[in-house]
XYZ file of C-alpha atoms in Angstrom:
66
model
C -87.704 -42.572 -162.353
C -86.999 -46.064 -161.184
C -83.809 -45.240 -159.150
C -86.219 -42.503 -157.705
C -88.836 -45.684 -157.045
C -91.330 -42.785 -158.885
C -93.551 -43.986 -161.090
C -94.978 -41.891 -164.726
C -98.049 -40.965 -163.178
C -95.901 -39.574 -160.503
C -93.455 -37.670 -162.295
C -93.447 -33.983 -164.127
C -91.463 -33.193 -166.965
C -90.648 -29.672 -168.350
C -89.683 -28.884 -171.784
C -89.875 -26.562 -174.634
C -90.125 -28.647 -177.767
C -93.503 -30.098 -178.529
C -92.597 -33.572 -179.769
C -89.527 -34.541 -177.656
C -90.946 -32.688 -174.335
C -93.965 -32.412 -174.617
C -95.657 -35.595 -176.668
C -93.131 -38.394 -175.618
C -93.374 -37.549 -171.677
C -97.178 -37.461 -171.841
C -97.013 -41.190 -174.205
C -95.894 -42.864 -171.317
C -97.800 -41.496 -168.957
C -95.959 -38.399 -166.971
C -97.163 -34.823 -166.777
C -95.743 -32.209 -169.414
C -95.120 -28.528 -168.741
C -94.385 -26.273 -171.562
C -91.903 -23.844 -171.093
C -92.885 -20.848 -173.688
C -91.070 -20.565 -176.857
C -91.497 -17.564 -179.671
C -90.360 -20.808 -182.022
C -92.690 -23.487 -181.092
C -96.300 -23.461 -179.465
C -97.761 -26.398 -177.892
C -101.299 -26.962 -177.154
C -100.742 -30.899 -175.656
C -99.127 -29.754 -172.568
C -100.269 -29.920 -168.652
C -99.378 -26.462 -168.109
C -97.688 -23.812 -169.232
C -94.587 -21.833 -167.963
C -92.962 -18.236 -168.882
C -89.893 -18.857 -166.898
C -88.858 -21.523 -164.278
C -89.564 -19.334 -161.348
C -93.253 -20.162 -162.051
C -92.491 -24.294 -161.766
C -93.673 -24.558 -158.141
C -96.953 -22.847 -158.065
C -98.032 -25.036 -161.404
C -96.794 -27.866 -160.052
C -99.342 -27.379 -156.803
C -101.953 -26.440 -159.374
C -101.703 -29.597 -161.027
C -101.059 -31.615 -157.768
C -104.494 -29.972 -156.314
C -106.266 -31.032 -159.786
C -105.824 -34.900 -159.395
């Protein structure tokens, strides 16, 4: 993020393990996306993805929410 000059609040991660994607992003302050797992389920997360293809439209969602 800083060689971006983007700051937490900024920044969106994706991820599809609930401590280490999901928990740790959100601790410091970013935006987490869960990418659906039939292992895990999160219920922390920003938003929630099937596949990748869906990243852009949640990503406006969330954008239009702030």
């Amino acid at each position: 993020m800083a060689n971006l000059g983007v700051s937490p609040g900024e920044a969106i991660y994706i991820g599809d393990h609930p401590k280490n994607d999901i928990q740790a992003p959100k601790a410091i302050g970013m935006k987490a996306i869960w990418k659906k797992d039939e292992h895990w389920s999160c219920l922390d997360a920003d938003g929630e993805i099937d596949g990748l293809s869906e990243v852009t439209g949640l990503v406006r969602r969330l954008n239009t929410e702030d």
